[in-house]
PDB file of C-alpha atoms in Angstrom:
ATOM      1  CA  UNK A   1      10.069  -1.860   4.351  1.00 98.00           C
ATOM      2  CA  UNK A   2       6.400  -2.477   5.496  1.00 98.00           C
ATOM      3  CA  UNK A   3       4.131   0.184   6.825  1.00 98.00           C
ATOM      4  CA  UNK A   4       1.785  -2.025   8.600  1.00 96.00           C
ATOM      5  CA  UNK A   5       2.929  -5.217   9.644  1.00 94.00           C
ATOM      6  CA  UNK A   6      -0.854  -7.265  10.325  1.00 92.00           C
ATOM      7  CA  UNK A   7       0.620 -10.826  10.085  1.00 94.00           C
ATOM      8  CA  UNK A   8       3.198 -10.488   7.763  1.00 96.00           C
ATOM      9  CA  UNK A   9       1.847 -11.529   5.043  1.00 95.00           C
ATOM     10  CA  UNK A  10       3.261 -10.100   2.433  1.00 95.00           C
ATOM     11  CA  UNK A  11       6.457 -10.700   4.359  1.00 95.00           C
ATOM     12  CA  UNK A  12       5.526 -13.939   4.366  1.00 95.00           C
ATOM     13  CA  UNK A  13       5.095 -14.056   0.469  1.00 94.00           C
ATOM     14  CA  UNK A  14       8.802 -12.040  -0.211  1.00 95.00           C
ATOM     15  CA  UNK A  15      10.722 -14.735   1.914  1.00 94.00           C
ATOM     16  CA  UNK A  16       8.630 -17.577  -0.059  1.00 93.00           C
ATOM     17  CA  UNK A  17       9.658 -15.669  -3.338  1.00 95.00           C
ATOM     18  CA  UNK A  18      12.327 -14.145  -3.151  1.00 93.00           C
ATOM     19  CA  UNK A  19      14.473 -16.201  -0.018  1.00 91.00           C
ATOM     20  CA  UNK A  20      17.312 -13.459   1.460  1.00 89.00           C
ATOM     21  CA  UNK A  21      15.123  -9.656   0.855  1.00 94.00           C
ATOM     22  CA  UNK A  22      15.978  -8.057   4.090  1.00 96.00           C
ATOM     23  CA  UNK A  23      12.455  -7.168   5.553  1.00 97.00           C
ATOM     24  CA  UNK A  24      10.937  -4.295   8.141  1.00 97.00           C
ATOM     25  CA  UNK A  25       7.883  -4.161   9.257  1.00 97.00           C
ATOM     26  CA  UNK A  26       6.327  -1.416  11.960  1.00 98.00           C
ATOM     27  CA  UNK A  27       3.033  -1.839  13.817  1.00 97.00           C
ATOM     28  CA  UNK A  28       1.281   0.537  15.643  1.00 96.00           C
ATOM     29  CA  UNK A  29       0.231  -2.174  18.080  1.00 95.00           C
ATOM     30  CA  UNK A  30       1.955  -4.304  20.342  1.00 96.00           C
ATOM     31  CA  UNK A  31      -1.116  -6.904  20.777  1.00 95.00           C
ATOM     32  CA  UNK A  32      -1.453  -7.849  17.317  1.00 95.00           C
ATOM     33  CA  UNK A  33       2.523  -8.132  17.084  1.00 95.00           C
ATOM     34  CA  UNK A  34       2.656 -10.409  20.106  1.00 95.00           C
ATOM     35  CA  UNK A  35      -0.054 -12.451  18.624  1.00 95.00           C
ATOM     36  CA  UNK A  36       1.089 -13.099  15.196  1.00 95.00           C
ATOM     37  CA  UNK A  37       4.683 -14.094  17.074  1.00 93.00           C
ATOM     38  CA  UNK A  38       2.750 -16.056  19.032  1.00 95.00           C
ATOM     39  CA  UNK A  39      -0.184 -17.711  16.939  1.00 96.00           C
ATOM     40  CA  UNK A  40       1.601 -17.648  14.004  1.00 93.00           C
ATOM     41  CA  UNK A  41       5.432 -17.348  13.859  1.00 92.00           C
ATOM     42  CA  UNK A  42       7.598 -17.476  10.781  1.00 92.00           C
ATOM     43  CA  UNK A  43       9.132 -19.693   9.748  1.00 87.00           C
ATOM     44  CA  UNK A  44      12.570 -21.515  11.026  1.00 86.00           C
ATOM     45  CA  UNK A  45      15.973 -18.970   9.274  1.00 85.00           C
ATOM     46  CA  UNK A  46      12.651 -15.933   8.337  1.00 89.00           C
ATOM     47  CA  UNK A  47      13.930 -12.723  10.503  1.00 92.00           C
ATOM     48  CA  UNK A  48      11.413  -9.568   9.953  1.00 95.00           C
ATOM     49  CA  UNK A  49      12.230  -7.230  12.774  1.00 96.00           C
ATOM     50  CA  UNK A  50       8.788  -5.781  14.043  1.00 96.00           C
ATOM     51  CA  UNK A  51       9.090  -2.019  15.410  1.00 97.00           C
ATOM     52  CA  UNK A  52       6.427  -1.124  17.527  1.00 97.00           C
ATOM     53  CA  UNK A  53       5.656   2.503  16.294  1.00 98.00           C
ATOM     54  CA  UNK A  54       3.529   4.756  14.498  1.00 97.00           C
ATOM     55  CA  UNK A  55       4.023   4.298  10.913  1.00 98.00           C
ATOM     56  CA  UNK A  56       4.393   7.766   9.878  1.00 98.00           C
ATOM     57  CA  UNK A  57       6.513   8.480  12.725  1.00 98.00           C
ATOM     58  CA  UNK A  58       9.074   5.543  12.055  1.00 98.00           C
ATOM     59  CA  UNK A  59       9.486   6.154   7.873  1.00 98.00           C
ATOM     60  CA  UNK A  60      10.709   9.721   9.315  1.00 98.00           C
ATOM     61  CA  UNK A  61      13.502   7.989  10.879  1.00 97.00           C
ATOM     62  CA  UNK A  62      15.228   6.170   8.245  1.00 97.00           C
ATOM     63  CA  UNK A  63      17.682   7.001   5.915  1.00 98.00           C
ATOM     64  CA  UNK A  64      17.318   8.797   2.429  1.00 98.00           C
ATOM     65  CA  UNK A  65      17.157   5.840  -0.471  1.00 98.00           C
ATOM     66  CA  UNK A  66      17.864   3.051   1.707  1.00 97.00           C
ATOM     67  CA  UNK A  67      14.473   1.009   0.390  1.00 98.00           C
ATOM     68  CA  UNK A  68      13.804  -1.074  -2.361  1.00 98.00           C
ATOM     69  CA  UNK A  69      10.052  -1.215  -1.317  1.00 98.00           C
ATOM     70  CA  UNK A  70       7.855   0.186   0.484  1.00 98.00           C
ATOM     71  CA  UNK A  71       4.416  -0.903   1.173  1.00 98.00           C
ATOM     72  CA  UNK A  72       1.969   0.853   3.221  1.00 98.00           C
ATOM     73  CA  UNK A  73      -0.758  -1.115   4.368  1.00 97.00           C
ATOM     74  CA  UNK A  74      -2.363   0.056   7.775  1.00 97.00           C
ATOM     75  CA  UNK A  75      -5.445   0.222   8.154  1.00 95.00           C
ATOM     76  CA  UNK A  76      -7.755   1.110  12.329  1.00 92.00           C
ATOM     77  CA  UNK A  77     -10.297  -1.088  11.939  1.00 87.00           C
ATOM     78  CA  UNK A  78     -11.261  -0.928   8.465  1.00 91.00           C
ATOM     79  CA  UNK A  79      -9.978   2.791   7.650  1.00 96.00           C
ATOM     80  CA  UNK A  80      -6.359   4.440   6.859  1.00 97.00           C
ATOM     81  CA  UNK A  81      -5.613   6.751   9.140  1.00 98.00           C
ATOM     82  CA  UNK A  82      -6.157  10.581   7.640  1.00 98.00           C
ATOM     83  CA  UNK A  83      -2.425  10.765   8.703  1.00 98.00           C
ATOM     84  CA  UNK A  84      -1.109   8.105   5.966  1.00 98.00           C
ATOM     85  CA  UNK A  85      -2.852   9.884   3.303  1.00 98.00           C
ATOM     86  CA  UNK A  86      -0.899  12.966   2.298  1.00 98.00           C
ATOM     87  CA  UNK A  87       1.724  14.301  -0.174  1.00 98.00           C
ATOM     88  CA  UNK A  88       3.905  14.806   3.186  1.00 98.00           C
ATOM     89  CA  UNK A  89       3.541  11.424   3.730  1.00 98.00           C
ATOM     90  CA  UNK A  90       4.266  10.121  -0.273  1.00 98.00           C
ATOM     91  CA  UNK A  91       7.579  12.635  -0.500  1.00 98.00           C
ATOM     92  CA  UNK A  92       8.868  11.073   2.448  1.00 98.00           C
ATOM     93  CA  UNK A  93       8.108   7.482   1.278  1.00 98.00           C
ATOM     94  CA  UNK A  94      10.044   8.956  -2.276  1.00 98.00           C
ATOM     95  CA  UNK A  95      12.652  10.179   0.178  1.00 98.00           C
ATOM     96  CA  UNK A  96      13.462   6.635   1.910  1.00 98.00           C
ATOM     97  CA  UNK A  97      13.247   4.814  -1.854  1.00 98.00           C
ATOM     98  CA  UNK A  98      16.548   3.839  -3.291  1.00 98.00           C
ATOM     99  CA  UNK A  99      16.393   4.649  -7.050  1.00 97.00           C
ATOM    100  CA  UNK A 100      14.290   2.777  -8.483  1.00 96.00           C
ATOM    101  CA  UNK A 101      12.352   1.618  -6.116  1.00 98.00           C
ATOM    102  CA  UNK A 102       8.744   0.981  -5.823  1.00 98.00           C
ATOM    103  CA  UNK A 103       5.692   2.836  -3.287  1.00 98.00           C
ATOM    104  CA  UNK A 104       2.695   0.373  -3.026  1.00 98.00           C
ATOM    105  CA  UNK A 105      -0.451   1.175  -1.010  1.00 98.00           C
ATOM    106  CA  UNK A 106      -3.351  -0.541  -0.418  1.00 98.00           C
ATOM    107  CA  UNK A 107      -6.097   1.751  -0.996  1.00 98.00           C
ATOM    108  CA  UNK A 108     -10.268   0.374   0.244  1.00 97.00           C
ATOM    109  CA  UNK A 109     -13.518   2.833  -1.270  1.00 98.00           C
ATOM    110  CA  UNK A 110     -16.227   2.002  -2.999  1.00 96.00           C
ATOM    111  CA  UNK A 111     -18.577   4.602  -5.264  1.00 96.00           C
ATOM    112  CA  UNK A 112     -17.993   7.255  -6.354  1.00 96.00           C
ATOM    113  CA  UNK A 113     -14.479   6.369  -5.705  1.00 97.00           C
ATOM    114  CA  UNK A 114     -13.360  10.021  -4.524  1.00 97.00           C
ATOM    115  CA  UNK A 115     -10.886   8.134  -1.578  1.00 98.00           C
ATOM    116  CA  UNK A 116      -8.458   6.533  -4.623  1.00 98.00           C
ATOM    117  CA  UNK A 117      -9.161   9.225  -7.458  1.00 98.00           C
ATOM    118  CA  UNK A 118      -7.100  11.615  -4.076  1.00 98.00           C
ATOM    119  CA  UNK A 119      -4.920   8.732  -3.083  1.00 98.00           C
ATOM    120  CA  UNK A 120      -3.651   8.771  -7.399  1.00 98.00           C
ATOM    121  CA  UNK A 121      -3.658  12.452  -7.676  1.00 98.00           C
ATOM    122  CA  UNK A 122      -1.672  12.398  -5.086  1.00 98.00           C
ATOM    123  CA  UNK A 123       0.639   9.787  -5.931  1.00 98.00           C
ATOM    124  CA  UNK A 124       1.106  12.149  -9.295  1.00 98.00           C
ATOM    125  CA  UNK A 125       2.184  14.795  -8.058  1.00 98.00           C
ATOM    126  CA  UNK A 126       5.284  12.883  -6.429  1.00 98.00           C
ATOM    127  CA  UNK A 127       6.050   9.871  -8.673  1.00 98.00           C
ATOM    128  CA  UNK A 128       7.087  10.217 -12.618  1.00 98.00           C
ATOM    129  CA  UNK A 129       5.328   6.725 -12.634  1.00 98.00           C
ATOM    130  CA  UNK A 130       1.827   5.499 -11.652  1.00 98.00           C
ATOM    131  CA  UNK A 131      -0.480   2.492 -11.802  1.00 98.00           C
ATOM    132  CA  UNK A 132      -3.250   1.383  -9.988  1.00 98.00           C
ATOM    133  CA  UNK A 133      -4.857  -2.243  -9.944  1.00 98.00           C
ATOM    134  CA  UNK A 134      -8.183  -3.063  -9.265  1.00 98.00           C
ATOM    135  CA  UNK A 135     -11.179  -5.192 -10.212  1.00 97.00           C
ATOM    136  CA  UNK A 136     -13.543  -4.164 -13.244  1.00 96.00           C
ATOM    137  CA  UNK A 137     -16.231  -4.229 -10.436  1.00 95.00           C
ATOM    138  CA  UNK A 138     -14.669  -1.990  -8.757  1.00 96.00           C
ATOM    139  CA  UNK A 139     -13.436   0.457 -11.109  1.00 97.00           C
ATOM    140  CA  UNK A 140     -16.595   0.946 -13.013  1.00 94.00           C
ATOM    141  CA  UNK A 141     -17.669   2.380  -9.323  1.00 91.00           C
ATOM    142  CA  UNK A 142     -20.071  -0.606  -8.207  1.00 93.00           C
ATOM    143  CA  UNK A 143     -18.707  -1.988  -5.059  1.00 94.00           C
ATOM    144  CA  UNK A 144     -16.426  -1.522  -2.413  1.00 97.00           C
ATOM    145  CA  UNK A 145     -13.103  -3.138  -2.886  1.00 96.00           C
ATOM    146  CA  UNK A 146      -8.873  -2.744  -2.992  1.00 96.00           C
ATOM    147  CA  UNK A 147      -7.505  -0.737  -5.154  1.00 98.00           C
ATOM    148  CA  UNK A 148      -3.572  -1.403  -5.491  1.00 98.00           C
ATOM    149  CA  UNK A 149      -1.325   2.018  -6.104  1.00 98.00           C
ATOM    150  CA  UNK A 150       2.030   1.841  -7.501  1.00 98.00           C
ATOM    151  CA  UNK A 151       4.779   5.023  -7.717  1.00 98.00           C
ATOM    152  CA  UNK A 152       8.186   5.254  -8.572  1.00 98.00           C
ATOM    153  CA  UNK A 153      10.221   7.769 -10.280  1.00 98.00           C
ATOM    154  CA  UNK A 154      11.206   4.978 -12.837  1.00 98.00           C
ATOM    155  CA  UNK A 155       9.450   2.757 -15.276  1.00 98.00           C
ATOM    156  CA  UNK A 156       6.710   0.244 -13.677  1.00 98.00           C
ATOM    157  CA  UNK A 157       6.575  -3.129 -15.688  1.00 97.00           C
ATOM    158  CA  UNK A 158       3.003  -2.629 -16.867  1.00 97.00           C
ATOM    159  CA  UNK A 159       2.905  -4.711 -19.245  1.00 97.00           C
ATOM    160  CA  UNK A 160       3.916  -8.167 -17.085  1.00 97.00           C
ATOM    161  CA  UNK A 161       2.080  -6.702 -14.413  1.00 97.00           C
ATOM    162  CA  UNK A 162      -1.129  -6.138 -16.506  1.00 97.00           C
ATOM    163  CA  UNK A 163      -0.850 -10.335 -17.639  1.00 97.00           C
ATOM    164  CA  UNK A 164      -0.234 -11.314 -14.210  1.00 96.00           C
ATOM    165  CA  UNK A 165      -3.627  -9.471 -13.009  1.00 97.00           C
ATOM    166  CA  UNK A 166      -5.554 -10.117 -15.805  1.00 96.00           C
ATOM    167  CA  UNK A 167      -4.772 -14.179 -15.418  1.00 96.00           C
ATOM    168  CA  UNK A 168      -5.485 -14.148 -11.361  1.00 94.00           C
ATOM    169  CA  UNK A 169      -8.448 -16.035  -9.920  1.00 94.00           C
ATOM    170  CA  UNK A 170      -9.977 -12.711  -9.100  1.00 92.00           C
ATOM    171  CA  UNK A 171      -9.126 -10.625 -12.113  1.00 96.00           C
ATOM    172  CA  UNK A 172      -7.776  -7.114 -11.724  1.00 97.00           C
ATOM    173  CA  UNK A 173      -7.101  -4.459 -14.919  1.00 97.00           C
ATOM    174  CA  UNK A 174      -3.911  -2.200 -14.267  1.00 98.00           C
ATOM    175  CA  UNK A 175      -4.912   1.314 -15.181  1.00 98.00           C
ATOM    176  CA  UNK A 176      -1.788   3.850 -15.911  1.00 97.00           C
ATOM    177  CA  UNK A 177      -0.749   6.830 -18.601  1.00 96.00           C
ATOM    178  CA  UNK A 178      -3.831   8.738 -20.006  1.00 96.00           C
ATOM    179  CA  UNK A 179      -6.031   6.252 -18.900  1.00 96.00           C
ATOM    180  CA  UNK A 180      -5.559   7.197 -14.726  1.00 97.00           C
ATOM    181  CA  UNK A 181      -4.997  10.585 -15.371  1.00 96.00           C
ATOM    182  CA  UNK A 182      -8.555  10.819 -16.937  1.00 97.00           C
ATOM    183  CA  UNK A 183      -9.593   8.820 -14.124  1.00 97.00           C
ATOM    184  CA  UNK A 184      -8.424  10.936 -11.433  1.00 97.00           C
ATOM    185  CA  UNK A 185      -9.319  14.199 -14.038  1.00 96.00           C
ATOM    186  CA  UNK A 186     -10.331  16.741 -11.069  1.00 95.00           C
ATOM    187  CA  UNK A 187      -9.103  15.494  -7.909  1.00 98.00           C
ATOM    188  CA  UNK A 188      -6.806  17.301  -5.229  1.00 98.00           C
ATOM    189  CA  UNK A 189      -3.928  16.415  -4.202  1.00 98.00           C
ATOM    190  CA  UNK A 190      -4.137  15.373  -0.636  1.00 98.00           C
ATOM    191  CA  UNK A 191      -2.489  17.429   1.870  1.00 98.00           C
ATOM    192  CA  UNK A 192      -1.718  17.271   5.721  1.00 98.00           C
ATOM    193  CA  UNK A 193      -4.266  20.300   6.093  1.00 98.00           C
ATOM    194  CA  UNK A 194      -7.060  18.268   4.039  1.00 98.00           C
ATOM    195  CA  UNK A 195      -6.295  14.746   4.559  1.00 98.00           C
ATOM    196  CA  UNK A 196      -9.361  12.517   5.736  1.00 97.00           C
ATOM    197  CA  UNK A 197      -9.361   8.537   6.719  1.00 97.00           C
ATOM    198  CA  UNK A 198     -10.702   6.099   3.949  1.00 98.00           C
ATOM    199  CA  UNK A 199     -14.055   5.333   4.113  1.00 97.00           C
ATOM    200  CA  UNK A 200     -15.663   2.987   5.999  1.00 95.00           C
ATOM    201  CA  UNK A 201     -16.744   0.036   4.519  1.00 94.00           C
ATOM    202  CA  UNK A 202     -20.456  -0.982   4.014  1.00 90.00           C
ATOM    203  CA  UNK A 203     -22.465  -2.372   7.046  1.00 85.00           C
ATOM    204  CA  UNK A 204     -21.957  -6.229   6.877  1.00 74.00           C
ATOM    205  CA  UNK A 205     -18.771  -6.443   4.428  1.00 75.00           C
ATOM    206  CA  UNK A 206     -16.688  -8.667   6.389  1.00 63.00           C
ATOM    207  CA  UNK A 207     -19.381 -10.580   7.989  1.00 57.00           C
ATOM    208  CA  UNK A 208     -19.062 -14.190   8.191  1.00 54.00           C
TER     209      UNK A 208
END
C-alpha cells in the first residue's frame, strides 16, 4: 500500500523486483494522477490502482491485517502534512499491517533533526522493532536530507539492510537498537494534538 503515489516510482520498482505483487496507491491530487497516467504510464501488464483521497482517510477504511508493506511518502509541496506524523496514524498503520508486515516512511529533515527524532520516537511507541537509515552527513546534522524510517512487530533484516545501504552509490548508515534509542533520547511521542508538518527545506535545495 503506497500512501502517496507521486509518479508511482516505488510501485514500478516493486513490480520490477517482485513481479506479481498486488499493489494499491493513494494520491490526494487528481492532477498528479492524471499527469502520471498520461505522461508516465505504467508498463504493459502492470496494474496499480490509484485512489484519489487523503492518505489517512483511505487508511482508516482498510481492513485489519491486509497489507504486507505500507509506504508513507506524502509531501504537500516539500513538507509532510502534520496529520500524517502522529502516533494515532502509526497505530492505524499497525492495525492494517499483516503479521510480519513492515511500515516504511520517507522523512525529510535537517539540523538539529528534531522532526526525525520525534517520528522515530513515535514509531518506537507503536512498533516492537524500529530502524532508520540516512546518509552519514544527515545523521551528523550537517545538512538537510532524507531519513528512511522502518517499523514492524517482527525483527527487521537489519544486517542485510546495513550491507545494502553501505554498498549503495550514495552510502547510508542504518541505526537501530540502543544506538537509535540514544539518538532519540528525550524526544516526545507525536500526537494529533502536538503534530506539526515536517520542516521547510533550505532555500534553493531543489534548484536546478
